[in-house]
Coordinates of C-alpha atoms in Angstrom, one line a residue:
Chain A
M1 CA -46.0 -40.7 1.6
R2 CA -44.8 -39.7 -1.8
N3 CA -44.2 -43.3 -2.5
V4 CA -47.9 -44.2 -2.4
I5 CA -48.7 -43.6 -6.1
P6 CA -45.7 -45.5 -7.5
V7 CA -46.4 -48.4 -5.1
L8 CA -50.1 -48.5 -6.0
T9 CA -49.1 -48.4 -9.7
V10 CA -46.8 -51.4 -9.2
V11 CA -49.4 -53.3 -7.2
L12 CA -52.0 -52.6 -9.9
A13 CA -49.6 -53.7 -12.6
I14 CA -49.1 -57.0 -10.7
V15 CA -52.8 -57.6 -10.4
V16 CA -53.3 -56.9 -14.1
L17 CA -50.4 -59.2 -15.0
W18 CA -51.9 -61.8 -12.6
Y19 CA -55.2 -61.8 -14.5
G20 CA -53.4 -62.0 -17.8
A21 CA -51.3 -64.9 -16.7
S22 CA -54.3 -66.8 -15.3
V23 CA -55.9 -66.5 -18.8
Q24 CA -52.7 -67.8 -20.4
L25 CA -52.2 -70.6 -18.0
N26 CA -55.8 -71.8 -17.7
K27 CA -56.6 -71.4 -21.4
Q28 CA -55.5 -74.9 -22.4
W29 CA -57.9 -76.7 -20.0
A30 CA -60.8 -74.5 -21.1
L31 CA -60.1 -75.1 -24.7
D32 CA -59.9 -78.8 -24.2
Q33 CA -63.2 -78.9 -22.4
A34 CA -64.8 -76.9 -25.2
A35 CA -63.3 -79.1 -27.9
R36 CA -64.7 -82.2 -26.1
Q37 CA -68.2 -80.7 -26.1
D38 CA -67.8 -79.6 -29.7
R39 CA -68.2 -76.0 -28.8
V40 CA -66.2 -73.0 -30.0
L41 CA -65.5 -70.5 -27.3
S42 CA -65.7 -66.8 -28.0
T43 CA -62.9 -64.7 -26.5
A44 CA -65.3 -63.3 -23.8
E45 CA -66.4 -66.8 -22.8
L46 CA -62.9 -68.1 -22.8
V47 CA -61.7 -65.3 -20.4
A48 CA -64.8 -65.8 -18.2
D49 CA -64.1 -69.5 -18.0
T50 CA -60.4 -69.1 -17.2
W51 CA -61.3 -66.9 -14.3
S52 CA -63.8 -69.2 -12.7
Q53 CA -62.4 -72.7 -13.0
A54 CA -62.6 -74.9 -9.9
K55 CA -59.0 -76.2 -10.1
P56 CA -57.2 -73.6 -12.2
K57 CA -53.5 -73.7 -12.7
L58 CA -53.4 -70.1 -11.6
P59 CA -56.5 -68.8 -9.8
A60 CA -57.6 -65.3 -10.6
P61 CA -57.2 -62.8 -7.7
H62 CA -60.9 -62.5 -7.1
Q63 CA -61.2 -66.3 -6.7
V64 CA -58.5 -66.2 -4.0
A65 CA -60.2 -63.2 -2.4
V66 CA -63.5 -65.1 -2.2
E67 CA -61.8 -68.2 -0.8
L68 CA -60.1 -66.0 1.8
W69 CA -63.3 -64.3 2.7
E70 CA -65.1 -67.7 3.1
T71 CA -62.4 -69.3 5.2
V72 CA -61.5 -66.3 7.3
A73 CA -64.7 -64.4 8.0
Q74 CA -67.5 -67.0 7.4
K75 CA -66.1 -69.9 9.4
A76 CA -66.0 -70.1 13.2
V77 CA -62.5 -69.4 14.4
T78 CA -62.3 -72.8 16.1
S79 CA -63.4 -74.7 13.0
K80 CA -60.7 -76.8 11.3
R81 CA -61.8 -75.2 8.0
S82 CA -61.1 -71.7 9.2
L83 CA -57.9 -70.2 7.9
V84 CA -57.6 -68.2 11.1
Y85 CA -57.3 -71.4 13.1
H86 CA -54.5 -72.7 10.9
A87 CA -52.8 -69.3 10.9
W88 CA -52.9 -69.3 14.7
V89 CA -51.4 -72.8 14.9
T90 CA -48.5 -71.6 12.8
L91 CA -48.2 -68.3 14.5
S92 CA -48.0 -69.8 18.0
A93 CA -45.2 -72.1 16.9
T94 CA -43.5 -69.1 15.2
L95 CA -43.8 -66.9 18.3
L96 CA -42.5 -69.6 20.7
G97 CA -39.6 -70.3 18.4
F98 CA -38.9 -66.6 18.0
A99 CA -38.8 -66.1 21.7
L100 CA -36.5 -69.1 22.3
G101 CA -34.3 -68.1 19.4
T102 CA -34.0 -64.5 20.5
A103 CA -33.1 -65.6 24.1
F104 CA -30.6 -68.1 22.8
G105 CA -29.1 -65.7 20.4
F106 CA -28.9 -63.0 23.1
L107 CA -27.0 -65.3 25.4
L108 CA -24.6 -66.5 22.7
A109 CA -23.9 -62.8 21.8
L110 CA -23.2 -62.0 25.4
G111 CA -20.7 -64.9 25.6
I112 CA -19.1 -64.0 22.3
V113 CA -18.6 -60.3 23.3
Y114 CA -17.3 -61.0 26.8
L115 CA -15.3 -64.3 26.4
R116 CA -12.5 -64.4 23.9
V117 CA -12.6 -68.2 23.7
M118 CA -16.2 -68.2 22.7
D119 CA -15.6 -65.5 20.1
M120 CA -12.8 -67.5 18.5
S121 CA -14.4 -70.9 18.7
V122 CA -18.2 -70.4 18.5
M123 CA -18.5 -67.5 16.0
P124 CA -17.2 -69.3 13.0
W125 CA -19.6 -72.2 13.7
V126 CA -22.5 -69.9 14.1
I127 CA -21.8 -68.6 10.6
A128 CA -21.2 -72.1 9.2
S129 CA -24.4 -73.3 10.8
Q130 CA -26.3 -70.9 8.5
T131 CA -24.6 -72.1 5.3
I132 CA -26.2 -75.4 6.0
P133 CA -29.7 -75.6 4.5
I134 CA -31.3 -75.8 7.9
L135 CA -34.7 -76.4 6.5
A136 CA -33.5 -79.7 5.0
V137 CA -32.9 -80.9 8.6
A138 CA -36.5 -79.9 9.5
P139 CA -38.3 -83.1 8.8
M140 CA -35.7 -85.1 10.6
I141 CA -35.9 -83.0 13.7
I142 CA -39.6 -83.3 13.7
V143 CA -39.6 -87.1 13.3
V144 CA -36.8 -87.6 15.8
L145 CA -38.5 -85.4 18.5
N146 CA -41.7 -87.2 17.8
A147 CA -40.0 -90.5 18.4
V148 CA -38.6 -89.2 21.7
G149 CA -42.1 -88.2 22.7
V150 CA -41.9 -84.5 22.2
S151 CA -44.7 -83.5 19.8
G152 CA -47.1 -80.6 19.1
L153 CA -45.8 -77.1 19.3
L154 CA -42.2 -77.7 20.4
P155 CA -40.6 -79.4 17.4
K156 CA -41.8 -76.7 15.1
A157 CA -40.7 -74.1 17.5
M158 CA -37.2 -75.7 17.6
I159 CA -36.9 -75.2 13.8
S160 CA -38.0 -71.6 14.1
M161 CA -35.5 -71.2 16.9
Y162 CA -32.7 -72.6 14.8
L163 CA -33.5 -70.1 12.0
S164 CA -34.1 -67.1 14.2
F165 CA -31.1 -67.2 16.6
F166 CA -28.6 -66.4 13.9
P167 CA -29.7 -62.9 12.9
V168 CA -30.0 -62.0 16.6
V169 CA -26.4 -63.3 17.4
V170 CA -24.9 -61.4 14.5
G171 CA -26.9 -58.2 15.2
M172 CA -26.3 -58.2 18.9
V173 CA -22.5 -58.9 18.7
K174 CA -22.3 -56.0 16.3
G175 CA -24.5 -53.9 18.6
L176 CA -22.8 -54.7 21.9
R177 CA -19.5 -53.8 20.3
S178 CA -20.8 -50.6 18.7
P179 CA -19.8 -48.2 21.6
S180 CA -16.6 -46.4 20.6
T181 CA -13.4 -46.5 22.6
M182 CA -14.0 -43.0 23.7
Q183 CA -17.4 -43.9 25.2
L184 CA -15.9 -47.0 26.9
D185 CA -13.1 -44.8 28.3
Q186 CA -15.7 -42.3 29.5
M187 CA -17.4 -45.1 31.5
R188 CA -14.1 -46.1 33.0
T189 CA -13.4 -42.5 34.1
W190 CA -16.7 -42.7 35.9
S191 CA -15.3 -45.9 37.5
A192 CA -18.3 -47.9 36.2
T193 CA -18.4 -51.6 37.0
R194 CA -18.7 -54.0 34.2
R195 CA -22.4 -54.5 35.0
Q196 CA -23.0 -50.8 34.8
E197 CA -21.1 -50.5 31.6
F198 CA -23.2 -53.2 30.2
L199 CA -26.6 -51.9 31.4
R200 CA -26.0 -48.2 30.8
L201 CA -23.8 -48.2 27.6
R202 CA -23.6 -51.4 25.7
L203 CA -27.2 -52.6 26.0
P204 CA -28.8 -49.2 25.0
S205 CA -26.5 -48.7 22.1
S206 CA -27.2 -52.2 20.8
L207 CA -31.0 -51.7 20.6
P208 CA -31.1 -50.3 17.0
Y209 CA -29.2 -53.4 15.9
L210 CA -31.4 -55.7 17.9
F211 CA -34.6 -54.4 16.3
A212 CA -33.2 -54.8 12.8
S213 CA -32.2 -58.4 13.7
L214 CA -35.6 -59.1 15.3
K215 CA -37.4 -58.3 12.1
I216 CA -35.3 -60.7 10.1
A217 CA -35.6 -63.3 12.9
M218 CA -39.4 -63.0 12.9
A219 CA -39.6 -63.6 9.1
A220 CA -37.2 -66.5 9.3
S221 CA -39.0 -68.2 12.2
L222 CA -42.3 -68.0 10.3
V223 CA -40.7 -69.8 7.4
G224 CA -39.3 -72.3 9.8
A225 CA -42.7 -73.0 11.3
I226 CA -44.4 -73.4 7.9
V227 CA -41.7 -75.8 6.7
G228 CA -41.8 -77.6 10.0
E229 CA -45.4 -78.5 9.4
L230 CA -44.7 -80.2 6.1
P231 CA -43.4 -83.6 7.2
T232 CA -45.6 -84.2 10.3
G233 CA -48.4 -85.6 8.1
A234 CA -50.0 -82.2 7.7
V235 CA -52.6 -81.9 10.4
A236 CA -53.0 -78.2 11.0
G237 CA -51.3 -75.0 10.2
L238 CA -50.5 -73.0 7.1
G239 CA -47.8 -75.4 6.0
A240 CA -50.3 -78.3 6.3
R241 CA -52.8 -76.3 4.1
L242 CA -50.1 -75.9 1.5
L243 CA -49.3 -79.5 1.5
A244 CA -52.9 -80.7 1.4
G245 CA -53.6 -78.2 -1.3
S246 CA -50.7 -79.5 -3.4
Y247 CA -51.8 -83.2 -2.9
Y248 CA -55.4 -82.5 -4.0
G249 CA -54.7 -79.9 -6.6
Q250 CA -56.6 -77.3 -4.7
T251 CA -54.7 -74.3 -6.1
V252 CA -57.2 -71.8 -4.7
Q253 CA -56.5 -73.2 -1.2
I254 CA -52.7 -73.0 -1.7
W255 CA -52.9 -69.4 -2.8
S256 CA -55.2 -68.3 0.1
A257 CA -52.8 -70.0 2.5
L258 CA -49.9 -68.2 0.9
I259 CA -51.7 -64.8 1.2
M260 CA -52.6 -65.6 4.8
A261 CA -48.9 -66.4 5.5
A262 CA -47.9 -63.1 3.8
A263 CA -50.4 -61.2 6.0
V264 CA -49.2 -62.9 9.2
A265 CA -45.6 -62.1 8.3
A266 CA -46.4 -58.5 7.4
A267 CA -48.3 -58.1 10.7
A268 CA -45.6 -59.6 12.9
V269 CA -42.8 -57.8 11.3
G270 CA -44.8 -54.6 11.2
L271 CA -45.5 -54.9 14.9
I272 CA -41.8 -55.1 15.7
G273 CA -41.4 -52.0 13.5
V274 CA -43.9 -50.1 15.6
I275 CA -42.2 -51.2 18.9
Q276 CA -38.9 -50.2 17.4
R277 CA -40.1 -46.7 16.4
V278 CA -41.7 -46.1 19.8
T279 CA -38.7 -47.4 21.8
L280 CA -36.1 -45.6 19.8
K281 CA -38.0 -42.4 19.9
R282 CA -38.3 -42.5 23.7
M283 CA -34.6 -43.2 23.9
G284 CA -34.0 -40.2 21.7
L285 CA -32.2 -42.3 19.1
N286 CA -34.5 -41.5 16.2
Chain B
M1 CA -17.1 -95.4 30.4
W2 CA -18.0 -93.7 27.2
I3 CA -19.8 -90.9 29.1
L4 CA -16.6 -90.3 31.1
L5 CA -14.6 -90.2 27.9
G6 CA -17.0 -87.6 26.5
I7 CA -16.7 -85.4 29.5
T8 CA -13.0 -85.7 29.4
A9 CA -12.9 -84.8 25.7
W10 CA -15.1 -81.8 26.3
I11 CA -12.9 -80.5 29.2
A12 CA -9.7 -81.2 27.3
G13 CA -11.0 -79.5 24.1
W14 CA -12.2 -76.5 26.1
A15 CA -9.0 -76.1 28.1
L16 CA -6.9 -76.4 24.9
N17 CA -9.0 -73.7 23.3
V18 CA -8.8 -71.4 26.3
W19 CA -5.0 -71.9 26.2
L20 CA -4.9 -71.2 22.4
A21 CA -7.1 -68.2 22.6
G22 CA -5.0 -66.7 25.3
R23 CA -1.9 -66.8 23.1
S24 CA -1.1 -64.0 20.7
A25 CA -3.5 -64.0 17.8
S26 CA -2.1 -65.4 14.6
K27 CA -3.5 -67.1 11.5
I28 CA -2.9 -70.6 12.9
T29 CA -4.7 -70.0 16.2
A30 CA -7.6 -68.3 14.4
L31 CA -7.9 -71.4 12.3
M32 CA -7.2 -74.0 15.0
V33 CA -9.6 -72.8 17.6
P34 CA -12.8 -73.3 15.6
I35 CA -11.5 -76.6 14.2
L36 CA -10.8 -77.9 17.7
F37 CA -14.2 -76.8 18.8
G38 CA -15.8 -78.7 16.0
L39 CA -13.7 -81.8 16.6
T40 CA -14.7 -81.7 20.3
L41 CA -18.3 -81.5 19.4
V42 CA -18.0 -84.6 17.2
L43 CA -16.1 -86.5 19.9
V44 CA -18.6 -85.6 22.5
W45 CA -21.5 -86.6 20.2
E46 CA -19.9 -90.0 19.5
A47 CA -19.2 -90.6 23.1
L48 CA -22.6 -89.6 24.4
V49 CA -24.5 -91.6 21.8
R50 CA -22.4 -94.7 22.7
G51 CA -22.5 -94.0 26.4
F52 CA -26.2 -93.6 26.8
G53 CA -26.9 -96.3 24.2
I54 CA -29.1 -94.0 22.1
S55 CA -30.8 -95.9 19.4
P56 CA -29.4 -95.1 15.9
V57 CA -33.0 -94.5 14.8
I58 CA -33.0 -91.4 16.9
L59 CA -29.4 -90.1 16.6
P60 CA -26.7 -92.1 14.8
P61 CA -23.1 -91.6 16.0
P62 CA -20.8 -89.7 13.6
S63 CA -18.8 -92.9 12.8
A64 CA -21.9 -94.6 11.5
I65 CA -22.7 -91.6 9.4
A66 CA -19.2 -91.6 7.9
A67 CA -19.4 -95.3 7.2
R68 CA -22.8 -94.8 5.5
A69 CA -21.5 -91.9 3.4
G70 CA -18.6 -94.1 2.2
E71 CA -20.9 -97.0 1.3
S72 CA -23.5 -95.0 -0.7
G73 CA -21.3 -92.5 -2.4
M74 CA -23.1 -93.1 -5.7
I75 CA -26.5 -92.2 -4.3
L76 CA -25.1 -89.1 -2.7
W77 CA -23.4 -88.0 -5.9
E78 CA -26.6 -88.6 -7.9
D79 CA -28.6 -86.5 -5.4
F80 CA -26.0 -83.8 -5.4
V81 CA -26.1 -83.4 -9.2
Q82 CA -29.9 -83.5 -9.3
T83 CA -30.4 -80.9 -6.5
V84 CA -27.3 -78.7 -6.3
I85 CA -26.1 -78.6 -9.9
K86 CA -29.3 -78.9 -11.8
G87 CA -31.8 -77.3 -9.4
A88 CA -30.0 -74.8 -7.2
L89 CA -27.2 -73.6 -9.5
S90 CA -29.2 -73.1 -12.6
G91 CA -31.9 -71.3 -10.7
Y92 CA -29.4 -69.2 -8.9
V93 CA -27.7 -68.0 -12.1
M94 CA -31.0 -67.2 -13.8
G95 CA -32.5 -65.5 -10.8
C96 CA -29.5 -63.4 -10.0
A97 CA -28.9 -62.4 -13.6
A98 CA -32.6 -61.4 -14.0
A99 CA -32.5 -59.5 -10.7
I100 CA -29.4 -57.5 -11.7
V101 CA -30.9 -56.6 -15.1
T102 CA -34.2 -55.6 -13.5
A103 CA -32.3 -53.5 -10.9
I104 CA -30.5 -51.6 -13.7
V105 CA -33.9 -50.9 -15.4
V106 CA -35.5 -50.0 -12.1
D107 CA -32.6 -47.7 -11.2
R108 CA -33.0 -45.8 -14.5
F109 CA -36.6 -44.8 -13.8
D110 CA -37.2 -43.2 -10.5
F111 CA -40.9 -43.9 -10.6
L112 CA -40.3 -47.6 -10.8
R113 CA -37.7 -47.5 -8.1
R114 CA -40.1 -45.8 -5.7
G115 CA -42.8 -48.2 -6.6
L116 CA -41.0 -51.5 -6.9
L117 CA -38.5 -51.2 -4.0
P118 CA -41.1 -51.2 -1.2
V119 CA -42.9 -54.1 -2.8
G120 CA -39.6 -55.9 -3.3
N121 CA -38.7 -55.3 0.4
F122 CA -42.1 -56.6 1.4
V123 CA -41.8 -59.7 -0.8
A124 CA -38.2 -60.4 0.5
A125 CA -39.7 -60.7 4.0
L126 CA -42.4 -63.1 3.0
P127 CA -42.3 -66.9 3.3
V128 CA -41.6 -67.2 -0.4
I129 CA -40.9 -70.9 0.0
G130 CA -44.6 -71.4 0.1
I131 CA -44.8 -70.9 -3.6
A132 CA -42.9 -74.2 -4.1
P133 CA -46.1 -76.4 -4.4
I134 CA -47.5 -74.2 -7.1
L135 CA -44.3 -74.1 -9.1
V136 CA -44.0 -77.9 -8.8
M137 CA -47.5 -78.1 -10.2
W138 CA -46.6 -75.8 -13.1
F139 CA -43.2 -77.1 -14.1
G140 CA -43.5 -80.7 -13.3
F141 CA -41.5 -82.9 -10.9
D142 CA -38.1 -82.6 -12.4
W143 CA -35.4 -80.1 -11.7
Q144 CA -37.0 -77.3 -13.8
S145 CA -39.6 -76.7 -11.0
K146 CA -36.8 -76.6 -8.4
A147 CA -34.9 -74.1 -10.5
A148 CA -38.0 -72.0 -10.8
V149 CA -38.5 -72.0 -7.0
V150 CA -34.9 -70.9 -6.6
V151 CA -35.3 -68.1 -9.2
V152 CA -38.3 -66.7 -7.2
M153 CA -36.5 -67.0 -3.9
V154 CA -33.3 -65.3 -4.9
F155 CA -34.8 -62.6 -7.1
F156 CA -36.1 -60.1 -4.6
P157 CA -33.2 -60.1 -2.1
M158 CA -30.9 -59.7 -5.0
L159 CA -33.0 -56.9 -6.6
V160 CA -33.1 -54.9 -3.4
N161 CA -29.4 -55.2 -2.8
T162 CA -28.4 -54.3 -6.3
V163 CA -30.7 -51.2 -6.4
E164 CA -29.3 -50.2 -3.1
G165 CA -25.8 -50.6 -4.5
L166 CA -26.4 -48.7 -7.7
R167 CA -27.3 -45.7 -5.6
D168 CA -24.1 -45.9 -3.6
T169 CA -22.1 -43.3 -5.5
S170 CA -21.4 -39.8 -4.2
A171 CA -22.4 -36.7 -6.1
M172 CA -18.7 -35.8 -6.4
Q173 CA -17.9 -39.1 -8.1
R174 CA -20.8 -38.7 -10.5
D175 CA -19.8 -35.1 -11.2
L176 CA -16.3 -36.3 -12.0
M177 CA -17.7 -38.7 -14.6
R178 CA -19.6 -35.8 -16.1
T179 CA -16.5 -33.7 -16.4
Y180 CA -15.0 -36.6 -18.3
A181 CA -18.0 -36.3 -20.6
A182 CA -19.1 -39.8 -19.8
G183 CA -22.5 -40.9 -20.9
Y184 CA -25.0 -43.0 -19.0
W185 CA -23.6 -46.3 -20.1
T186 CA -20.0 -45.4 -19.5
T187 CA -20.9 -44.1 -16.0
L188 CA -22.8 -47.3 -15.4
V189 CA -20.0 -49.7 -16.4
K190 CA -17.0 -47.7 -15.1
L191 CA -18.4 -46.2 -11.9
R192 CA -21.7 -47.3 -10.7
L193 CA -21.6 -51.1 -11.3
P194 CA -18.1 -51.4 -9.7
A195 CA -19.3 -49.2 -6.8
A196 CA -22.4 -51.5 -6.4
M197 CA -20.2 -54.7 -6.2
P198 CA -20.1 -54.9 -2.4
F199 CA -23.9 -54.8 -2.3
I200 CA -24.2 -57.2 -5.2
F201 CA -21.9 -59.7 -3.5
N202 CA -23.8 -59.3 -0.3
G203 CA -26.9 -60.3 -2.2
L204 CA -25.1 -63.1 -3.9
K205 CA -23.9 -64.6 -0.6
L206 CA -27.4 -64.3 0.9
A207 CA -28.9 -65.9 -2.2
S208 CA -26.5 -68.8 -2.2
T209 CA -27.9 -70.2 1.1
L210 CA -31.5 -69.4 -0.1
A211 CA -30.9 -71.3 -3.4
L212 CA -29.9 -74.5 -1.6
I213 CA -32.8 -74.3 0.8
G214 CA -35.3 -73.6 -2.1
A215 CA -34.1 -76.5 -4.1
I216 CA -34.2 -79.0 -1.2
V217 CA -37.6 -77.9 0.2
A218 CA -39.2 -77.8 -3.3
E219 CA -38.4 -81.5 -3.5
F220 CA -40.6 -82.2 -0.5
F221 CA -43.5 -81.4 -2.8
G222 CA -42.7 -83.9 -5.4
S223 CA -39.6 -85.0 -7.3
P224 CA -38.3 -87.8 -9.4
I225 CA -36.7 -90.6 -7.4
K226 CA -33.5 -88.8 -6.8
G227 CA -32.5 -85.5 -5.2
M228 CA -31.4 -84.6 -1.7
G229 CA -34.8 -83.4 -0.5
F230 CA -36.4 -86.5 -1.8
R231 CA -33.8 -88.7 -0.2
I232 CA -34.1 -87.0 3.1
S233 CA -37.9 -87.2 3.3
T234 CA -38.1 -90.9 2.2
S235 CA -35.1 -92.0 4.4
V236 CA -36.7 -90.4 7.4
G237 CA -39.8 -92.6 6.7
L238 CA -37.5 -95.6 6.4
L239 CA -35.7 -94.7 9.6
Q240 CA -32.4 -94.7 7.8
L241 CA -31.2 -91.7 9.8
D242 CA -27.6 -92.4 9.0
L243 CA -28.3 -91.7 5.3
V244 CA -30.2 -88.6 6.2
W245 CA -27.3 -87.3 8.2
A246 CA -25.0 -88.2 5.3
E247 CA -27.2 -86.1 3.0
I248 CA -27.1 -83.3 5.5
V249 CA -23.3 -83.4 5.6
V250 CA -23.2 -83.2 1.8
A251 CA -25.6 -80.3 1.9
A252 CA -23.6 -78.5 4.5
I253 CA -20.4 -79.0 2.6
A254 CA -22.1 -77.8 -0.7
G255 CA -23.6 -74.8 1.1
S256 CA -20.3 -73.8 2.7
A257 CA -18.4 -74.3 -0.5
F258 CA -21.0 -72.2 -2.4
Y259 CA -20.9 -69.4 0.1
G260 CA -17.1 -69.6 0.4
G261 CA -16.7 -69.5 -3.3
M262 CA -18.8 -66.3 -3.4
A263 CA -16.7 -64.8 -0.6
L264 CA -13.5 -65.6 -2.5
L265 CA -14.9 -64.1 -5.7
E266 CA -15.9 -61.0 -3.7
R267 CA -12.4 -60.6 -2.3
A268 CA -11.1 -60.7 -5.9
V269 CA -13.6 -58.3 -7.3
T270 CA -13.9 -55.8 -4.5
F271 CA -10.3 -55.8 -3.3
W272 CA -10.5 -52.0 -3.0
H273 CA -13.3 -52.0 -0.4
P274 CA -12.3 -51.1 3.2
S275 CA -13.9 -54.3 4.6
Q276 CA -11.6 -56.4 2.4
R277 CA -8.3 -54.7 3.3
K278 CA -6.1 -56.5 5.8
G279 CA -6.5 -54.6 9.1
R280 CA -3.1 -54.0 10.4

């Protein structure tokens, strides 16, 4: 809790900087407008104008807050203009991709830990697969899957899955191998079967690693879902809001979508954090 | 016929790998097994695409991609320069340098560290890529906006890692520096920065993949008529999937080379770290 004051100071500093920057960036347009109307703006008028433009280069924080309030609280959730609706579209793809990616990553990790061939042949490619800018492949995956007849949630979820399986594989391989030789020997002296060894020793000791990976995977799959929405012609979702906003110069809309994405990410990752704390506490690990 | 060939290739590759993996571990087998696995995948891909008669609009066979890459080498090179060299690399250098300098400042003042680190951690988990349309609006369509996106993307992971690394000295080591009457700057240069190197390189490697992603995705929001992201999004529209795949191969090679270069540099700089020693 002793971090509260420094964090608040930093956040406050960011808000102040933001206001200052929005004056700087929007100044030119305001001055041009005034010059065209043969007016001279006083400093107070200039500042007031830069903070209330309809299409500013950088909207002031309160403009974004107003837009957020209007699109989140004052629109029906089912309305296409409601940000909650768009956030839900993105979140559902994220969650599906996250679940698929976690399951796939878990299975791969099992294979890598128990089969030497897989360890030697698959592991280097798993790592190589992440040095490829996966998001670059995203539009193609979407278009191709659309051509095959798969559309809607699944293509986006596939991209999320591609991004989220990697942290799970790496974390789980590390976690499943974390029991020491001594612990493994102890299991053997109890003549434990491989199944028991897995369920009673390897799986429990891998959980701290799993949770750490799940947080990264969740953040990654949200990015995947957002980028996955870009090439589909932007129908619904936070990525679509970003794209539409950038086409029509609606900066306030872009920023509110960004803040919404940040909130969704924070909530999802935070939820995993809570589950992690409760689980590890009950296991006596924390 | 082709399907049968694919299945045979799969089984043969797998059997060879099992046999190789069963032999005593050496450098050659450690290298051969993943290469064989990759080759098998490509063979199976080629065979299945031909066998099932999959339209090249959906999934072109590897041979077509290779042919296309050979034909349009000039385009690929132009896109590579635009995206990787101008966009990703310049942004990467600026972002990482800024982050390291900021980290040293942050580390100096405990108040800043306690305030900025949680915020940095939070931002590092956010979908930062979403800032791309805004930066494209600010800096125009050319590579400057892509570099700006990359700077923002690599800054926070780099900052968090470097701050973490700068704290990674033991009280004993710092006391030793004090008995040598070393000042803040001497301690920083001779002890704490070298000790932070493993963390810094961790960040640099992480940032190398982020940089490429940032540069390519930023191009989806507007770019001049060259660049890998531009080529990918327009070629998909034109159904030239072989060109798209050729771009992806280039991106993959560039990404791996980038990452590998960082890893090599890391080995040279942090040769003293336990993780770099040859386990024998």
